Coordinates of C-alpha atoms and ligand atoms in Angstrom, one line a residue:
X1 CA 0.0 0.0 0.0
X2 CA 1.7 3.5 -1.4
X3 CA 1.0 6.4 1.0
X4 CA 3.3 5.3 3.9
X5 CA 1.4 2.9 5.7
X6 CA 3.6 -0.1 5.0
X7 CA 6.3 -0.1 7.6
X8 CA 9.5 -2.6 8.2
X9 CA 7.8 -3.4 11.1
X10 CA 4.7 -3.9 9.8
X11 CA 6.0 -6.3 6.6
X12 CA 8.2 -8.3 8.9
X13 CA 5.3 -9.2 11.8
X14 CA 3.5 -10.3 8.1
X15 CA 6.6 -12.1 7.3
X16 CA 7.6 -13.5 10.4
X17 CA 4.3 -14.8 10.9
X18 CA 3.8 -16.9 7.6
X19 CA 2.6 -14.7 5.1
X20 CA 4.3 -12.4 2.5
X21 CA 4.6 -8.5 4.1
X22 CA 4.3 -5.9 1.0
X23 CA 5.5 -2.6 0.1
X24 CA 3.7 -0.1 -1.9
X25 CA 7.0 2.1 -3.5
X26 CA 4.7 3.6 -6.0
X27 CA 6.2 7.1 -5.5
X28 CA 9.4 6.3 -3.2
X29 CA 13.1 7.1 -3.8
X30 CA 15.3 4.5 -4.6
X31 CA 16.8 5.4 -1.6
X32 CA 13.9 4.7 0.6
X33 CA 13.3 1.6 -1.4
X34 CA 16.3 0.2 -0.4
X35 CA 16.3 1.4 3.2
X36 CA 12.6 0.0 3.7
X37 CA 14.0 -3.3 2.0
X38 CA 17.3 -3.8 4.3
X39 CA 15.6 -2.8 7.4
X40 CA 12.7 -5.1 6.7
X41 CA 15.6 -7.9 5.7
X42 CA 16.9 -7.2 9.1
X43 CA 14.0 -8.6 10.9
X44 CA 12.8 -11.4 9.1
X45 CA 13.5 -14.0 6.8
X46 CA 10.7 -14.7 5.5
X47 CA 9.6 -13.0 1.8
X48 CA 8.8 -9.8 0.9
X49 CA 7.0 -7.7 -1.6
X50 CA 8.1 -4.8 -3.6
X51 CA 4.8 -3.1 -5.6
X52 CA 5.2 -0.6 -8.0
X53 CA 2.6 1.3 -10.3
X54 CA 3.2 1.1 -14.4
X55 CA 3.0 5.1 -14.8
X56 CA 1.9 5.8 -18.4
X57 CA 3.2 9.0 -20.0
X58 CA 0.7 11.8 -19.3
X59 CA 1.3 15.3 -20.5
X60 CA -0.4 18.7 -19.0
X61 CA -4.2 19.2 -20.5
X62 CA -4.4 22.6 -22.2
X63 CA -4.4 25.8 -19.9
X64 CA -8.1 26.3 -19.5
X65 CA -8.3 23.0 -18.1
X66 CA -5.4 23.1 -16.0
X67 CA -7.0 26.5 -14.6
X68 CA -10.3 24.7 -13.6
X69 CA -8.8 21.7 -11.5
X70 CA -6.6 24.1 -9.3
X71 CA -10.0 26.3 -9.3
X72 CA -11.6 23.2 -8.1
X73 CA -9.7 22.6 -5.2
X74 CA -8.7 26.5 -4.4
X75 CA -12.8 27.0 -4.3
X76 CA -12.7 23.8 -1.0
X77 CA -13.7 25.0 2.1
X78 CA -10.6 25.5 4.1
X79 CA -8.4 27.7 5.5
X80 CA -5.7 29.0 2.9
X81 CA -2.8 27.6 4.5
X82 CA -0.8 25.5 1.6
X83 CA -0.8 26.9 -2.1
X84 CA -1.6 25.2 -5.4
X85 CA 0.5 25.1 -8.5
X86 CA 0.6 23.4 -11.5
X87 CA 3.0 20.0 -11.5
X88 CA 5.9 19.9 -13.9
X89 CA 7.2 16.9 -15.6
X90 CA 8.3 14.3 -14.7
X91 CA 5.4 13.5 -13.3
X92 CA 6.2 10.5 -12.1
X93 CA 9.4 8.2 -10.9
X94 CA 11.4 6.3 -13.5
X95 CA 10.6 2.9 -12.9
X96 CA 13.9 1.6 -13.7
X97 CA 15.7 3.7 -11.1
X98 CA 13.4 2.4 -8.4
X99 CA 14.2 -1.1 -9.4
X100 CA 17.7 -0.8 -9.0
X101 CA 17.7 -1.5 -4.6
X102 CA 15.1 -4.4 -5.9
X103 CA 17.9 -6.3 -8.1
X104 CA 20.6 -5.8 -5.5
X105 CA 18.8 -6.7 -2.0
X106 CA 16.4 -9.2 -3.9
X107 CA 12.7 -9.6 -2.5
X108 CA 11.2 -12.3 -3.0
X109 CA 8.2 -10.9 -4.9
X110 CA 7.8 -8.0 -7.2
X111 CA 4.4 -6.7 -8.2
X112 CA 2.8 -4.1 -10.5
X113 CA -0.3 -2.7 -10.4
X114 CA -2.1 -0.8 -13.5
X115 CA -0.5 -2.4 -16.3
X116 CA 2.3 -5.0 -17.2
X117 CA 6.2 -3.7 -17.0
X118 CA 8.3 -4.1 -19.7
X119 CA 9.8 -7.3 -20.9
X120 CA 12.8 -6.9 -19.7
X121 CA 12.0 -6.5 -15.9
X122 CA 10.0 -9.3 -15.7
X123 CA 13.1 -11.6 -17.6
X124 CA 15.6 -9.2 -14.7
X125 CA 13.6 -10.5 -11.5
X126 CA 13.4 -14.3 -12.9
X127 CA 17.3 -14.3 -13.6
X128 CA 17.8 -12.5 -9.3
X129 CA 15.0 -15.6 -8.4
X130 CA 12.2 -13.2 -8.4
X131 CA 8.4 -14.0 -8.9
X132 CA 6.2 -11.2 -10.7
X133 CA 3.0 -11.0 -10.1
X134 CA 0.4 -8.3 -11.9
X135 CA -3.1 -6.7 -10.9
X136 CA -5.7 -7.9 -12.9
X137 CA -9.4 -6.3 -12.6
X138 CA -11.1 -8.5 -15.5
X139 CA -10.2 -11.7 -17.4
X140 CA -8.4 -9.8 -20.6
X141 CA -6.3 -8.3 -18.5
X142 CA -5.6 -11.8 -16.5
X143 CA -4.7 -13.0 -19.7
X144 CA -2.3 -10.2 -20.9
X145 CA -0.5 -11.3 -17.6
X146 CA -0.3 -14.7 -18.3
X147 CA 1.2 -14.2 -21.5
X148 CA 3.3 -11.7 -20.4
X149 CA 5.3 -14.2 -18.7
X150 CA 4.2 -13.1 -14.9
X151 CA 4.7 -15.7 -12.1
X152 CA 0.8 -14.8 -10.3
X153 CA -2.2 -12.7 -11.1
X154 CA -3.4 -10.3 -8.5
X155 CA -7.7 -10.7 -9.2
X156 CA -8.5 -7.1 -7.6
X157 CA -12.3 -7.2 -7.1
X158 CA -14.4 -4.2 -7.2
X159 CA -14.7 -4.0 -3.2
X160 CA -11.0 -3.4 -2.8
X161 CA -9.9 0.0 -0.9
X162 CA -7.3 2.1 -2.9
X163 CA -6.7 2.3 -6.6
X164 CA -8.0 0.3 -9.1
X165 CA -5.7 -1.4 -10.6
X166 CA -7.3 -1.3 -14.1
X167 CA -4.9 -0.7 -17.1
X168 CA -7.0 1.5 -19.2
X169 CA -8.5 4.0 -16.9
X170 CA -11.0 5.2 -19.3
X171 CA -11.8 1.8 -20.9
X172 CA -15.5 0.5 -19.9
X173 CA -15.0 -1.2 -16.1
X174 CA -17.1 -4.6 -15.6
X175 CA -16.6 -4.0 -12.1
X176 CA -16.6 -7.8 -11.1
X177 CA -16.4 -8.5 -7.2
X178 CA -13.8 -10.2 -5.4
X179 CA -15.0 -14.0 -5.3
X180 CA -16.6 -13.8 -9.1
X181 CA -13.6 -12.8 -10.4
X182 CA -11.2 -15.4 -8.7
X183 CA -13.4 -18.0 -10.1
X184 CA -13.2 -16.6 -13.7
X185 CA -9.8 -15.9 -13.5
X186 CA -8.5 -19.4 -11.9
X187 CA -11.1 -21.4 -14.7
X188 CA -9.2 -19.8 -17.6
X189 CA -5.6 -19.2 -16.4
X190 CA -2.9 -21.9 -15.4
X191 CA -0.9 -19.5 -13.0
X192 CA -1.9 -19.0 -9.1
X193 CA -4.3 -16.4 -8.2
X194 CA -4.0 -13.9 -5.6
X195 CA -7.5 -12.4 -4.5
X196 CA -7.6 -9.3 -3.3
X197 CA -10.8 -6.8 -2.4
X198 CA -12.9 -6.8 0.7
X199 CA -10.8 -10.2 2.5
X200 CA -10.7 -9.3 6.5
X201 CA -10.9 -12.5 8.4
X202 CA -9.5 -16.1 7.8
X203 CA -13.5 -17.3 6.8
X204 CA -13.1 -14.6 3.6
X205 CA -9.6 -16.1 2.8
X206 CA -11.3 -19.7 2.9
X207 CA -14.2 -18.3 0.4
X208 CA -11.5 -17.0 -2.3
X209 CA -9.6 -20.3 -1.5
X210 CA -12.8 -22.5 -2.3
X211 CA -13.3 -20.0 -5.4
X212 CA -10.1 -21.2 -6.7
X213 CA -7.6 -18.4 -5.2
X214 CA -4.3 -19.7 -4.0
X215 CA -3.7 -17.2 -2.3
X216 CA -5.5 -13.9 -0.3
X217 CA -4.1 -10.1 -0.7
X218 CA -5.5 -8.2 2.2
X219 CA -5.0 -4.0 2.8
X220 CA -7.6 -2.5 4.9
X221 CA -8.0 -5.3 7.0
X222 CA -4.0 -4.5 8.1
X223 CA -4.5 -0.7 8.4
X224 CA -5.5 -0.9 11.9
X225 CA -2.6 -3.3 13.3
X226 CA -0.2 -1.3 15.8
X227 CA 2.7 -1.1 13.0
X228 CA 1.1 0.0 10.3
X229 CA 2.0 3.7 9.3
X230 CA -1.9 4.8 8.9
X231 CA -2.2 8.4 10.0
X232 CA -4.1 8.8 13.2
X233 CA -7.9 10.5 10.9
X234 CA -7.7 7.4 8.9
X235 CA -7.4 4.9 11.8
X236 CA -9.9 7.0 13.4
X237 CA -12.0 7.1 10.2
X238 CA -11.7 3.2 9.6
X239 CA -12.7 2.4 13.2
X240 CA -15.4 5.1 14.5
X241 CA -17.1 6.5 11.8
X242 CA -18.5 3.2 10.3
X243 CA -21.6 4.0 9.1
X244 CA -19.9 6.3 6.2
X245 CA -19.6 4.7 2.6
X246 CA -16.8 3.7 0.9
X247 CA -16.9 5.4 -2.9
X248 CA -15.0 5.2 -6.0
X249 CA -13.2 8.6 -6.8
X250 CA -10.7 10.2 -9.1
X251 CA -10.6 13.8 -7.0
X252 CA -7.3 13.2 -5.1
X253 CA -5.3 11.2 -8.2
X254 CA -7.1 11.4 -11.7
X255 CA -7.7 7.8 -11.0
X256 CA -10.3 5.6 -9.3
X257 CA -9.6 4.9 -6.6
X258 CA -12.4 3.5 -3.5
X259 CA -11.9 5.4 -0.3
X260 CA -14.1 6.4 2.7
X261 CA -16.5 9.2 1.8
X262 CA -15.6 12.5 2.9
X263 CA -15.7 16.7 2.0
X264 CA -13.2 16.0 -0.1
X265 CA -15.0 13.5 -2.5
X266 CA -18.3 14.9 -1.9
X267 CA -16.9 18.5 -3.4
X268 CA -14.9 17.0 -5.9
X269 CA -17.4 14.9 -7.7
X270 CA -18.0 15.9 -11.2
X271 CA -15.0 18.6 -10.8
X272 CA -12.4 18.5 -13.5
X273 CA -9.1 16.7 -12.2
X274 CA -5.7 16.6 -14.0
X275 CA -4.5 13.2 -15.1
X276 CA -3.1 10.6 -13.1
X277 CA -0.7 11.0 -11.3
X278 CA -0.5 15.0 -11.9
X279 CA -3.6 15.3 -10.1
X280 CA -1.8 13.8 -7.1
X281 CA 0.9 15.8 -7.1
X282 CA -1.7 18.6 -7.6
X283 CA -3.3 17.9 -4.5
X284 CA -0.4 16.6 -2.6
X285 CA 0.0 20.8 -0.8
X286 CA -3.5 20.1 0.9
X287 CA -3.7 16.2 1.8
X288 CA 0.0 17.1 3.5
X289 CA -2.0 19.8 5.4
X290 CA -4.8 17.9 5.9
X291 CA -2.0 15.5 7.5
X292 CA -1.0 17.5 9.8
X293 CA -4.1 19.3 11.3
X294 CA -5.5 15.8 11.8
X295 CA -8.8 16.4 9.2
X296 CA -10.0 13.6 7.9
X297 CA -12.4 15.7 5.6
X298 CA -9.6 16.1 3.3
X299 CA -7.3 12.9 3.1
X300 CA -7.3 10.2 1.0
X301 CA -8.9 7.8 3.7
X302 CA -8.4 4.8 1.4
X303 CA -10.2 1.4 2.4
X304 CA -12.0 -1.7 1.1
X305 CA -16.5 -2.2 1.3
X306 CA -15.3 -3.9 4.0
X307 CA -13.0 -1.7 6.3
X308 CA -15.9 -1.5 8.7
X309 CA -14.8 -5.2 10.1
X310 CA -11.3 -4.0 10.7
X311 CA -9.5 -5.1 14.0
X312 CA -6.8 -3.3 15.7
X313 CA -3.7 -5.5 17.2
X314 CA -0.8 -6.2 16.8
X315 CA 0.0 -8.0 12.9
X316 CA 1.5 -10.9 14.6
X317 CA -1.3 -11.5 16.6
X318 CA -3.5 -10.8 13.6
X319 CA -1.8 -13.6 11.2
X320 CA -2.5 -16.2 13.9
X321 CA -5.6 -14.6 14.5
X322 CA -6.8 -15.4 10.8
X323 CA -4.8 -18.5 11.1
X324 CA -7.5 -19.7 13.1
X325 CA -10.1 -18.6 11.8
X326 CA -9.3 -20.3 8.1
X327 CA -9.1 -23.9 10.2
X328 CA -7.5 -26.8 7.9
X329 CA -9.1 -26.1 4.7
X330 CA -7.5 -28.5 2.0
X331 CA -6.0 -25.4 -0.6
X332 CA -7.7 -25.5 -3.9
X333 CA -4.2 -25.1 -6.2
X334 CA -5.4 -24.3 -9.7
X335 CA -2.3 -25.6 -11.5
X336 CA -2.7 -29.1 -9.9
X337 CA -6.4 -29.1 -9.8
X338 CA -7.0 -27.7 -13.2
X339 CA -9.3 -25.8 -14.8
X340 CA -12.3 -27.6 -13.8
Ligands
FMN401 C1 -4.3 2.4 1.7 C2 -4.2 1.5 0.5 C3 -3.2 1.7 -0.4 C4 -3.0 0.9 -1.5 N1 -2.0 1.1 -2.3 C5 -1.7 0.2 -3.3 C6 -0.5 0.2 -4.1 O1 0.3 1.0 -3.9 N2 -0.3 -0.8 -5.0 C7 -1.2 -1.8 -5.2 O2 -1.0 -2.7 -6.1 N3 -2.4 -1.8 -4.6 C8 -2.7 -0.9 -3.6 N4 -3.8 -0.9 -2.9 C9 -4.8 -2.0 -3.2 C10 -4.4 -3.3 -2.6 O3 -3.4 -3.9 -3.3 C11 -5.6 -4.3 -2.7 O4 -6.1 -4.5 -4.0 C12 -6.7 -3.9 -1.7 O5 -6.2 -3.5 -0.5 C13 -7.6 -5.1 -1.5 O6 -8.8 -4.7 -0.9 P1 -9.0 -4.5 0.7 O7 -8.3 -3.2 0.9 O8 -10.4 -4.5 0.9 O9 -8.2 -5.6 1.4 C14 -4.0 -0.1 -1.8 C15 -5.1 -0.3 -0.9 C16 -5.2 0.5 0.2 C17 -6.3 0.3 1.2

């Protein structure tokens, strides 16, 4: 999860505990790619997982337009203490800098969300022993993947918190939830399937398992545990205002993306917004403000349908915690059990 809410600490309780701890480096320095990694390294040995987004090239709309979306969020309710401007290129991290702390310290798992990397980073991690694995929203996608040469498909239902991982943001979204979409993709592709979207206890993991999942991706339900790096509104957000919604908006990036509904959404919808990711750096100024006065009304309170079942502990005590909960299921494995 990009934002700061993966921590060391966090993905090695994961780790240490059996499962696989992740980090979103979406927008990180390579240097804090490859601090996070060795510190991380330092306290477990179990694997680890490095995500980063496929940024497509993206140039400024013309002036008018750019004039609008900084209208759109200079015309929000608050007080004037942070000031708009328009983002210059880049506007976004070159992917193979941030890879190089991957090839040296070696994670075990790399993974990309909105799109499929070049050839020649997925052919890079399998020569270091890396697996790749890909966000998938819809079987064409799945099946890009799988002929890309990618070791696992992430199948990221509709009721997942955070971005969408679709690869054409404006191409038609079929929207297909979290268990329907395991299913499809497991029937029609031979590798393993990683479901993600709306999974908080060890009962959900068991119902992608039975859908033909090998495995379960969870974020919300870890954005409550003592390590993670959530800021203190979205903890807040995610534990005592639970009768709000979760929505789908573009207002903060210029890309879906399913968050707790807030001011900020609520003012924002049907605004003009920058593309992604200038509209993130666009309103980067007032989420950081946002940040630091505590208001939830104007962060990015990302989180799953589900985020209203979220439990705070510790992760450790969490994994087992699921542990139980999942019991001695026998694991559906779609390679060996086939596309029945
Ligand atoms: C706070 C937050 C940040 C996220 N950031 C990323 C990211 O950087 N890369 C990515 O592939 N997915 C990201 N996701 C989506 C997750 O990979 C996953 O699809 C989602 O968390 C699953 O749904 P759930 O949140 O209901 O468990 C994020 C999700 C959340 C809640």
């Amino acid at each position: 999860m990009a934002g700061g809410v993966n921590t060391p600490q966090l993905a090695a309780a994961v780790s240490n505990a059996g499962g696989v701890g992740s980090f979103g480096f979406a927008y990180s320095t390579p240097q804090k790619i490859s601090e996070d990694l060795a510190a991380t390294k330092a306290m477990t040995k179990g694997p680890i997982n490095a995500n980063f987004f496929i940024f497509s090239p993206v140039e400024l709309p013309e002036p008018a337009l750019q004039r609008m979306a900084v209208e759109a969020i200079e015309a929000l309710p608050v007080p004037d203490h942070f000031s708009i401007s328009i983002p210059q290129a880049p506007f976004f991290p070159a992917l193979d800098k941030q890879l190089e702390p991957v090839w040296e310290q070696r994670p075990a798992l790399l993974s990309f969300h909105f799109g499929i990397p070049p050839g020649r980073v997925i052919d890079q991690a399998h020569a270091l022993g890396i697996s790749v694995g890909i966000t998938a929203t819809c079987l064409k996608e799945a099946i890009a993947i799988q002929s890309a040469g990618a070791d696992f498909i992430v199948s990221q239902g509709i009721e997942a918190g955070g971005h969408r991982g679709i690869f054409e943001p404006n191409a038609n979204d079929e929207q297909i939830s979290t268990v329907a979409l395991a299913a499809l993709l497991a029937k029609h592709c031979s590798i393993p399937i990683v479901a993600a979207g709306g999974i908080m206890s060890g009962e959900d993991i068991r119902a992608v398992l039975a859908a033909g999942a090998t495995a379960a991706q969870m974020g919300t339900a870890f954005l409550c545990c003592d390590e993670s790096g959530t800021p203190p509104a979205h903890r807040d957000y995610l534990l005592n205002r639970q009768d709000r919604e979760t929505v789908l908006t573009k207002g903060f990036s210029g890309r879906v993306a399913r968050g707790i509904e807030n001011t900020f959404i609520r003012r924002m919808a049907g605004q003009p917004t920058l593309p992604f990711p200038i509209q993130n750096t666009l309103t980067a100024p007032l989420r950081q403000w946002a940040g630091k006065t505590g208001d939830g009304e104007y962060q990015s309170l990302w989180a799953g349908q589900a985020y209203a079942r979220s439990r705070p502990m510790p992760a450790g005590e969490f994994m087992k915690l699921l542990n139980a909960e999942m019991g001695s299921v026998p694991k559906f494995n779609p390679i060996v059990d086939g596309n029945s």
